[in-house]
Short mmCIF file of N, CA and C in Angstrom, two decimals:
data_model
loop_
_atom_site.label_atom_id
_atom_site.label_comp_id
_atom_site.label_asym_id
_atom_site.label_seq_id
_atom_site.Cartn_x
_atom_site.Cartn_y
_atom_site.Cartn_z
N MET A 1207 -32.49 -15.01 92.97
CA MET A 1207 -32.08 -16.36 92.60
C MET A 1207 -30.56 -16.43 92.62
N ASN A 1208 -30.05 -17.51 93.13
CA ASN A 1208 -28.61 -17.70 93.15
C ASN A 1208 -28.20 -18.46 91.89
N TYR A 1209 -27.65 -17.74 90.94
CA TYR A 1209 -27.31 -18.32 89.65
C TYR A 1209 -26.20 -19.37 89.75
N MET A 1210 -25.29 -19.18 90.69
CA MET A 1210 -24.24 -20.19 90.84
C MET A 1210 -24.83 -21.52 91.31
N LYS A 1211 -25.86 -21.48 92.11
CA LYS A 1211 -26.54 -22.71 92.52
C LYS A 1211 -27.13 -23.42 91.30
N GLU A 1212 -27.63 -22.64 90.35
CA GLU A 1212 -28.15 -23.23 89.11
C GLU A 1212 -27.01 -23.86 88.31
N ALA A 1213 -25.86 -23.19 88.27
CA ALA A 1213 -24.69 -23.76 87.59
C ALA A 1213 -24.26 -25.05 88.28
N LEU A 1214 -24.34 -25.08 89.60
CA LEU A 1214 -24.01 -26.30 90.34
C LEU A 1214 -24.99 -27.43 90.01
N ARG A 1215 -26.24 -27.11 89.80
CA ARG A 1215 -27.20 -28.14 89.39
C ARG A 1215 -26.79 -28.74 88.04
N GLU A 1216 -26.34 -27.87 87.14
CA GLU A 1216 -25.86 -28.35 85.84
C GLU A 1216 -24.63 -29.25 86.03
N ALA A 1217 -23.73 -28.84 86.92
CA ALA A 1217 -22.55 -29.66 87.20
C ALA A 1217 -22.98 -31.03 87.73
N GLY A 1218 -24.01 -31.05 88.54
CA GLY A 1218 -24.55 -32.31 89.04
C GLY A 1218 -25.09 -33.19 87.92
N SER A 1219 -25.70 -32.57 86.92
CA SER A 1219 -26.17 -33.33 85.76
C SER A 1219 -25.00 -33.95 85.02
N ALA A 1220 -23.91 -33.19 84.89
CA ALA A 1220 -22.70 -33.73 84.25
C ALA A 1220 -22.18 -34.92 85.04
N LEU A 1221 -22.12 -34.76 86.34
CA LEU A 1221 -21.62 -35.83 87.21
C LEU A 1221 -22.44 -37.11 87.04
N SER A 1222 -23.75 -36.98 86.96
CA SER A 1222 -24.61 -38.15 86.81
C SER A 1222 -24.39 -38.87 85.48
N LYS A 1223 -23.75 -38.19 84.52
CA LYS A 1223 -23.45 -38.78 83.21
C LYS A 1223 -21.97 -39.15 83.09
N ASN A 1224 -21.28 -39.13 84.23
CA ASN A 1224 -19.85 -39.44 84.28
C ASN A 1224 -19.00 -38.45 83.48
N GLU A 1225 -19.47 -37.21 83.41
CA GLU A 1225 -18.73 -36.12 82.78
C GLU A 1225 -18.00 -35.36 83.88
N ILE A 1226 -16.94 -34.64 83.52
CA ILE A 1226 -16.32 -33.74 84.49
C ILE A 1226 -17.39 -32.75 84.93
N PRO A 1227 -17.65 -32.65 86.25
CA PRO A 1227 -18.80 -31.88 86.74
C PRO A 1227 -18.59 -30.36 86.73
N ILE A 1228 -18.80 -29.78 85.57
CA ILE A 1228 -18.75 -28.33 85.42
C ILE A 1228 -20.07 -27.89 84.82
N GLY A 1229 -20.63 -26.84 85.40
CA GLY A 1229 -21.88 -26.29 84.91
C GLY A 1229 -21.75 -24.81 84.63
N ALA A 1230 -22.57 -24.33 83.70
CA ALA A 1230 -22.55 -22.92 83.33
C ALA A 1230 -23.97 -22.42 83.10
N VAL A 1231 -24.19 -21.15 83.46
CA VAL A 1231 -25.48 -20.50 83.28
C VAL A 1231 -25.21 -19.10 82.71
N ILE A 1232 -25.99 -18.72 81.71
CA ILE A 1232 -25.89 -17.36 81.16
C ILE A 1232 -27.17 -16.62 81.50
N VAL A 1233 -26.98 -15.41 82.04
CA VAL A 1233 -28.09 -14.60 82.54
C VAL A 1233 -28.12 -13.27 81.79
N LYS A 1234 -29.32 -12.84 81.42
CA LYS A 1234 -29.52 -11.52 80.83
C LYS A 1234 -30.69 -10.86 81.53
N ASN A 1235 -30.48 -9.65 82.02
CA ASN A 1235 -31.53 -8.89 82.70
C ASN A 1235 -32.21 -9.70 83.81
N GLY A 1236 -31.41 -10.44 84.56
CA GLY A 1236 -31.93 -11.20 85.69
C GLY A 1236 -32.64 -12.49 85.33
N GLU A 1237 -32.60 -12.88 84.07
CA GLU A 1237 -33.27 -14.10 83.62
C GLU A 1237 -32.25 -15.06 83.03
N ILE A 1238 -32.37 -16.33 83.38
CA ILE A 1238 -31.48 -17.34 82.80
C ILE A 1238 -31.86 -17.54 81.34
N ILE A 1239 -30.89 -17.30 80.47
CA ILE A 1239 -31.09 -17.45 79.03
C ILE A 1239 -30.72 -18.86 78.59
N SER A 1240 -29.61 -19.36 79.13
CA SER A 1240 -29.18 -20.72 78.78
C SER A 1240 -28.43 -21.33 79.96
N ARG A 1241 -28.35 -22.62 79.93
CA ARG A 1241 -27.63 -23.38 80.95
C ARG A 1241 -27.12 -24.66 80.30
N SER A 1242 -25.98 -25.12 80.79
CA SER A 1242 -25.45 -26.36 80.25
C SER A 1242 -24.39 -26.93 81.18
N HIS A 1243 -23.88 -28.08 80.78
CA HIS A 1243 -22.82 -28.76 81.51
C HIS A 1243 -21.92 -29.45 80.48
N ASN A 1244 -20.82 -29.99 80.95
CA ASN A 1244 -19.92 -30.70 80.04
C ASN A 1244 -20.65 -31.87 79.39
N MET A 1245 -20.40 -32.06 78.10
CA MET A 1245 -21.01 -33.16 77.34
C MET A 1245 -19.99 -33.87 76.46
N CYS A 1246 -18.72 -33.73 76.81
CA CYS A 1246 -17.64 -34.29 75.98
C CYS A 1246 -17.72 -35.80 75.84
N GLU A 1247 -17.96 -36.50 76.92
CA GLU A 1247 -18.03 -37.96 76.89
C GLU A 1247 -19.31 -38.42 76.19
N GLU A 1248 -20.41 -37.83 76.59
CA GLU A 1248 -21.71 -38.21 76.05
C GLU A 1248 -21.77 -38.06 74.53
N LYS A 1249 -21.26 -36.96 74.02
CA LYS A 1249 -21.33 -36.65 72.59
C LYS A 1249 -20.05 -36.98 71.83
N LYS A 1250 -19.05 -37.50 72.57
CA LYS A 1250 -17.76 -37.85 71.97
C LYS A 1250 -17.16 -36.67 71.20
N ASN A 1251 -17.14 -35.52 71.89
CA ASN A 1251 -16.63 -34.29 71.28
C ASN A 1251 -15.90 -33.47 72.34
N PRO A 1252 -14.58 -33.30 72.21
CA PRO A 1252 -13.81 -32.59 73.24
C PRO A 1252 -14.11 -31.10 73.34
N LEU A 1253 -14.86 -30.55 72.41
CA LEU A 1253 -15.19 -29.12 72.43
C LEU A 1253 -16.42 -28.80 73.27
N LEU A 1254 -17.17 -29.79 73.68
CA LEU A 1254 -18.46 -29.54 74.31
C LEU A 1254 -18.36 -29.30 75.81
N HIS A 1255 -17.59 -28.29 76.17
CA HIS A 1255 -17.48 -27.84 77.55
C HIS A 1255 -18.74 -27.06 77.92
N ALA A 1256 -19.02 -26.99 79.20
CA ALA A 1256 -20.22 -26.31 79.69
C ALA A 1256 -20.35 -24.89 79.14
N GLU A 1257 -19.26 -24.14 79.18
CA GLU A 1257 -19.29 -22.74 78.73
C GLU A 1257 -19.60 -22.63 77.25
N ILE A 1258 -18.97 -23.47 76.43
CA ILE A 1258 -19.20 -23.47 74.98
C ILE A 1258 -20.66 -23.79 74.68
N ASN A 1259 -21.18 -24.81 75.35
CA ASN A 1259 -22.58 -25.20 75.14
C ASN A 1259 -23.54 -24.08 75.51
N ALA A 1260 -23.29 -23.46 76.67
CA ALA A 1260 -24.18 -22.37 77.12
C ALA A 1260 -24.09 -21.17 76.19
N ILE A 1261 -22.88 -20.83 75.74
CA ILE A 1261 -22.71 -19.71 74.81
C ILE A 1261 -23.44 -20.00 73.49
N SER A 1262 -23.27 -21.19 72.97
CA SER A 1262 -23.94 -21.56 71.71
C SER A 1262 -25.45 -21.44 71.83
N ASP A 1263 -26.00 -21.96 72.92
CA ASP A 1263 -27.45 -21.89 73.11
C ASP A 1263 -27.91 -20.44 73.27
N ALA A 1264 -27.18 -19.65 74.04
CA ALA A 1264 -27.57 -18.25 74.25
C ALA A 1264 -27.53 -17.45 72.95
N CYS A 1265 -26.50 -17.68 72.14
CA CYS A 1265 -26.41 -16.98 70.85
C CYS A 1265 -27.58 -17.34 69.95
N ARG A 1266 -27.94 -18.62 69.94
CA ARG A 1266 -29.08 -19.06 69.13
C ARG A 1266 -30.38 -18.44 69.65
N ILE A 1267 -30.58 -18.47 70.95
CA ILE A 1267 -31.80 -17.94 71.56
C ILE A 1267 -31.94 -16.43 71.32
N LEU A 1268 -30.83 -15.71 71.47
CA LEU A 1268 -30.85 -14.25 71.31
C LEU A 1268 -30.61 -13.81 69.87
N ASN A 1269 -30.34 -14.77 68.99
CA ASN A 1269 -30.07 -14.49 67.58
C ASN A 1269 -28.97 -13.44 67.42
N SER A 1270 -27.87 -13.67 68.13
CA SER A 1270 -26.74 -12.75 68.10
C SER A 1270 -25.46 -13.51 68.39
N LYS A 1271 -24.36 -13.08 67.78
CA LYS A 1271 -23.08 -13.70 68.12
C LYS A 1271 -22.45 -13.02 69.33
N TYR A 1272 -23.02 -11.93 69.78
CA TYR A 1272 -22.51 -11.21 70.94
C TYR A 1272 -23.47 -11.32 72.11
N LEU A 1273 -22.89 -11.51 73.28
CA LEU A 1273 -23.66 -11.63 74.52
C LEU A 1273 -23.22 -10.55 75.50
N ASP A 1274 -23.00 -9.35 74.98
CA ASP A 1274 -22.41 -8.27 75.78
C ASP A 1274 -23.31 -7.77 76.91
N ASP A 1275 -24.58 -8.08 76.87
CA ASP A 1275 -25.48 -7.70 77.96
C ASP A 1275 -25.72 -8.87 78.91
N CYS A 1276 -24.88 -9.88 78.83
CA CYS A 1276 -25.09 -11.10 79.61
C CYS A 1276 -23.98 -11.30 80.64
N GLU A 1277 -24.29 -12.15 81.60
CA GLU A 1277 -23.33 -12.58 82.62
C GLU A 1277 -23.22 -14.09 82.54
N LEU A 1278 -22.03 -14.60 82.84
CA LEU A 1278 -21.80 -16.04 82.86
C LEU A 1278 -21.46 -16.46 84.28
N TYR A 1279 -22.12 -17.50 84.75
CA TYR A 1279 -21.81 -18.13 86.02
C TYR A 1279 -21.31 -19.53 85.70
N VAL A 1280 -20.08 -19.84 86.14
CA VAL A 1280 -19.49 -21.14 85.83
C VAL A 1280 -18.83 -21.69 87.09
N THR A 1281 -18.97 -22.97 87.31
CA THR A 1281 -18.53 -23.57 88.57
C THR A 1281 -17.02 -23.65 88.71
N VAL A 1282 -16.30 -23.80 87.59
CA VAL A 1282 -14.84 -23.92 87.61
C VAL A 1282 -14.26 -22.95 86.58
N GLU A 1283 -13.14 -22.35 86.92
CA GLU A 1283 -12.48 -21.40 86.03
C GLU A 1283 -12.31 -21.99 84.63
N PRO A 1284 -12.69 -21.24 83.60
CA PRO A 1284 -12.60 -21.73 82.23
C PRO A 1284 -11.17 -22.01 81.77
N CYS A 1285 -11.07 -22.98 80.85
CA CYS A 1285 -9.80 -23.32 80.19
C CYS A 1285 -9.54 -22.26 79.11
N PRO A 1286 -8.37 -22.32 78.46
CA PRO A 1286 -8.08 -21.34 77.41
C PRO A 1286 -9.10 -21.30 76.27
N MET A 1287 -9.59 -22.46 75.84
CA MET A 1287 -10.58 -22.49 74.77
C MET A 1287 -11.85 -21.74 75.20
N CYS A 1288 -12.33 -22.05 76.38
CA CYS A 1288 -13.57 -21.43 76.86
C CYS A 1288 -13.38 -19.95 77.17
N ALA A 1289 -12.24 -19.60 77.75
CA ALA A 1289 -11.97 -18.19 78.05
C ALA A 1289 -11.93 -17.37 76.77
N THR A 1290 -11.37 -17.93 75.71
CA THR A 1290 -11.35 -17.25 74.42
C THR A 1290 -12.76 -17.10 73.87
N ALA A 1291 -13.56 -18.15 73.94
CA ALA A 1291 -14.95 -18.09 73.46
C ALA A 1291 -15.75 -17.04 74.24
N ILE A 1292 -15.53 -16.97 75.54
CA ILE A 1292 -16.21 -15.98 76.37
C ILE A 1292 -15.86 -14.57 75.90
N GLY A 1293 -14.59 -14.35 75.62
CA GLY A 1293 -14.16 -13.05 75.11
C GLY A 1293 -14.74 -12.74 73.74
N LEU A 1294 -14.72 -13.72 72.85
CA LEU A 1294 -15.27 -13.52 71.50
C LEU A 1294 -16.76 -13.22 71.54
N ALA A 1295 -17.46 -13.82 72.50
CA ALA A 1295 -18.90 -13.56 72.65
C ALA A 1295 -19.17 -12.23 73.35
N LYS A 1296 -18.11 -11.60 73.84
CA LYS A 1296 -18.19 -10.29 74.51
C LYS A 1296 -19.03 -10.32 75.80
N ILE A 1297 -18.96 -11.45 76.51
CA ILE A 1297 -19.63 -11.53 77.80
C ILE A 1297 -18.85 -10.65 78.77
N LYS A 1298 -19.52 -9.69 79.35
CA LYS A 1298 -18.82 -8.68 80.14
C LYS A 1298 -18.42 -9.17 81.54
N ARG A 1299 -19.33 -9.89 82.20
CA ARG A 1299 -19.06 -10.32 83.59
C ARG A 1299 -19.09 -11.84 83.69
N ILE A 1300 -18.06 -12.36 84.36
CA ILE A 1300 -17.96 -13.79 84.58
C ILE A 1300 -17.81 -14.03 86.08
N TYR A 1301 -18.67 -14.87 86.62
CA TYR A 1301 -18.63 -15.25 88.02
C TYR A 1301 -18.19 -16.71 88.09
N VAL A 1302 -17.08 -16.95 88.78
CA VAL A 1302 -16.44 -18.27 88.81
C VAL A 1302 -16.53 -18.86 90.20
N GLY A 1303 -16.91 -20.13 90.26
CA GLY A 1303 -16.98 -20.82 91.54
C GLY A 1303 -15.62 -21.01 92.18
N CYS A 1304 -14.72 -21.66 91.45
CA CYS A 1304 -13.38 -21.93 91.99
C CYS A 1304 -12.33 -21.89 90.88
N GLU A 1305 -11.11 -21.65 91.29
CA GLU A 1305 -9.98 -21.63 90.36
C GLU A 1305 -9.70 -23.03 89.84
N GLU A 1306 -9.09 -23.09 88.66
CA GLU A 1306 -8.63 -24.35 88.09
C GLU A 1306 -7.11 -24.27 88.05
N PRO A 1307 -6.42 -24.93 88.98
CA PRO A 1307 -4.98 -24.75 89.13
C PRO A 1307 -4.11 -25.35 88.03
N LYS A 1308 -4.69 -26.10 87.11
CA LYS A 1308 -3.88 -26.69 86.03
C LYS A 1308 -4.09 -25.99 84.69
N THR A 1309 -5.33 -25.62 84.39
CA THR A 1309 -5.61 -25.04 83.07
C THR A 1309 -6.40 -23.74 83.13
N GLY A 1310 -6.57 -23.17 84.29
CA GLY A 1310 -7.36 -21.95 84.43
C GLY A 1310 -6.82 -20.81 83.59
N ALA A 1311 -7.71 -20.18 82.82
CA ALA A 1311 -7.25 -19.15 81.87
C ALA A 1311 -7.85 -17.77 82.13
N LEU A 1312 -8.39 -17.57 83.32
CA LEU A 1312 -8.89 -16.24 83.68
C LEU A 1312 -8.12 -15.67 84.86
N GLY A 1313 -6.88 -16.13 85.02
CA GLY A 1313 -6.04 -15.53 86.03
C GLY A 1313 -5.23 -16.47 86.90
N SER A 1314 -5.69 -17.70 87.10
CA SER A 1314 -4.95 -18.56 88.04
C SER A 1314 -3.69 -19.15 87.43
N VAL A 1315 -3.75 -19.66 86.21
CA VAL A 1315 -2.56 -20.19 85.54
C VAL A 1315 -2.07 -19.18 84.50
N ILE A 1316 -2.99 -18.79 83.64
CA ILE A 1316 -2.73 -17.71 82.69
C ILE A 1316 -3.94 -16.79 82.70
N ASN A 1317 -3.79 -15.64 82.12
CA ASN A 1317 -4.93 -14.76 81.92
C ASN A 1317 -5.01 -14.49 80.42
N ILE A 1318 -5.94 -15.15 79.78
CA ILE A 1318 -6.08 -15.06 78.33
C ILE A 1318 -6.26 -13.60 77.87
N GLU A 1319 -6.83 -12.79 78.74
CA GLU A 1319 -7.05 -11.38 78.39
C GLU A 1319 -5.75 -10.62 78.16
N ASP A 1320 -4.66 -11.11 78.74
CA ASP A 1320 -3.37 -10.47 78.52
C ASP A 1320 -2.93 -10.56 77.06
N HIS A 1321 -3.55 -11.46 76.31
CA HIS A 1321 -3.16 -11.72 74.93
C HIS A 1321 -4.27 -11.40 73.93
N MET A 1322 -5.34 -10.78 74.41
CA MET A 1322 -6.50 -10.51 73.56
C MET A 1322 -6.92 -9.05 73.67
N PRO A 1323 -7.70 -8.58 72.71
CA PRO A 1323 -8.11 -7.17 72.71
C PRO A 1323 -9.35 -6.86 73.55
N TRP A 1324 -9.78 -7.78 74.39
CA TRP A 1324 -10.96 -7.54 75.20
C TRP A 1324 -10.63 -7.65 76.68
N HIS A 1325 -11.54 -7.15 77.48
CA HIS A 1325 -11.38 -7.25 78.93
C HIS A 1325 -12.74 -7.53 79.55
N ASN A 1326 -12.80 -8.59 80.31
CA ASN A 1326 -14.02 -8.98 81.01
C ASN A 1326 -13.86 -8.66 82.48
N GLU A 1327 -14.96 -8.53 83.16
CA GLU A 1327 -14.94 -8.44 84.61
C GLU A 1327 -15.05 -9.87 85.12
N VAL A 1328 -14.07 -10.30 85.92
CA VAL A 1328 -14.05 -11.67 86.41
C VAL A 1328 -14.05 -11.64 87.93
N TYR A 1329 -14.96 -12.41 88.52
CA TYR A 1329 -15.09 -12.49 89.96
C TYR A 1329 -15.03 -13.95 90.39
N PHE A 1330 -14.22 -14.24 91.38
CA PHE A 1330 -14.02 -15.61 91.87
C PHE A 1330 -14.65 -15.81 93.25
N GLY A 1331 -14.90 -17.07 93.58
CA GLY A 1331 -15.26 -17.44 94.94
C GLY A 1331 -16.73 -17.57 95.23
N PHE A 1332 -17.55 -17.84 94.23
CA PHE A 1332 -18.98 -18.00 94.44
C PHE A 1332 -19.29 -19.48 94.66
N CYS A 1333 -19.83 -19.81 95.84
CA CYS A 1333 -20.06 -21.21 96.22
C CYS A 1333 -18.78 -22.02 96.07
N GLU A 1334 -17.66 -21.40 96.42
CA GLU A 1334 -16.34 -21.97 96.17
C GLU A 1334 -16.16 -23.37 96.77
N ASP A 1335 -16.51 -23.54 98.02
CA ASP A 1335 -16.31 -24.84 98.67
C ASP A 1335 -17.11 -25.94 97.98
N GLU A 1336 -18.33 -25.63 97.62
CA GLU A 1336 -19.18 -26.61 96.95
C GLU A 1336 -18.63 -26.96 95.56
N CYS A 1337 -18.19 -25.95 94.83
CA CYS A 1337 -17.62 -26.16 93.48
C CYS A 1337 -16.33 -26.98 93.56
N LYS A 1338 -15.45 -26.62 94.48
CA LYS A 1338 -14.19 -27.36 94.66
C LYS A 1338 -14.46 -28.80 95.08
N GLY A 1339 -15.37 -28.96 96.02
CA GLY A 1339 -15.68 -30.30 96.52
C GLY A 1339 -16.19 -31.22 95.43
N LEU A 1340 -17.05 -30.71 94.57
CA LEU A 1340 -17.62 -31.52 93.49
C LEU A 1340 -16.53 -31.99 92.52
N ILE A 1341 -15.67 -31.08 92.12
CA ILE A 1341 -14.64 -31.43 91.15
C ILE A 1341 -13.57 -32.34 91.77
N LYS A 1342 -13.21 -32.07 93.04
CA LYS A 1342 -12.21 -32.91 93.71
C LYS A 1342 -12.73 -34.33 93.90
N SER A 1343 -13.98 -34.47 94.31
CA SER A 1343 -14.52 -35.82 94.53
C SER A 1343 -14.61 -36.60 93.22
N PHE A 1344 -14.92 -35.92 92.13
CA PHE A 1344 -14.98 -36.58 90.83
C PHE A 1344 -13.62 -37.19 90.48
N PHE A 1345 -12.57 -36.39 90.59
CA PHE A 1345 -11.24 -36.88 90.22
C PHE A 1345 -10.69 -37.88 91.23
N LYS A 1346 -11.06 -37.73 92.49
CA LYS A 1346 -10.63 -38.71 93.49
C LYS A 1346 -11.22 -40.08 93.17
N ASP A 1347 -12.47 -40.11 92.76
CA ASP A 1347 -13.12 -41.37 92.40
C ASP A 1347 -12.52 -42.00 91.14
N LYS A 1348 -11.93 -41.17 90.29
CA LYS A 1348 -11.32 -41.67 89.04
C LYS A 1348 -9.95 -42.30 89.26
N ARG A 1349 -9.30 -41.94 90.37
CA ARG A 1349 -7.95 -42.43 90.61
C ARG A 1349 -7.94 -43.74 91.32
#
């Protein structure tokens, strides 16, 4: 199964709700544990980014504050808030669709790990063109 494609489906759900189209999927032992998308507009809460939502659901499902045996697939590079939450949850591997050139916090603008006591494995470029295209078209339509 292509987990980034599942994250893209979540991003599509966000887009259909006029949210910034970012999707996230958390996988453990080859099984999707949780999935989500941005819900900031819908719920009127700036904290409800795709990654935060997926982490919250996965922690509840696994009854643990740590997701160290899990992988995260996210369509756009996480912001500082989400990158910190990923580290605090101890998610070891993160697969990113495309860089976020304004607020990316896993290496493109800043690397939050340079300021924290943890280190994640971060891999970029999964379904990159599709992830970039979705986010660019969203903002183009807003301008």
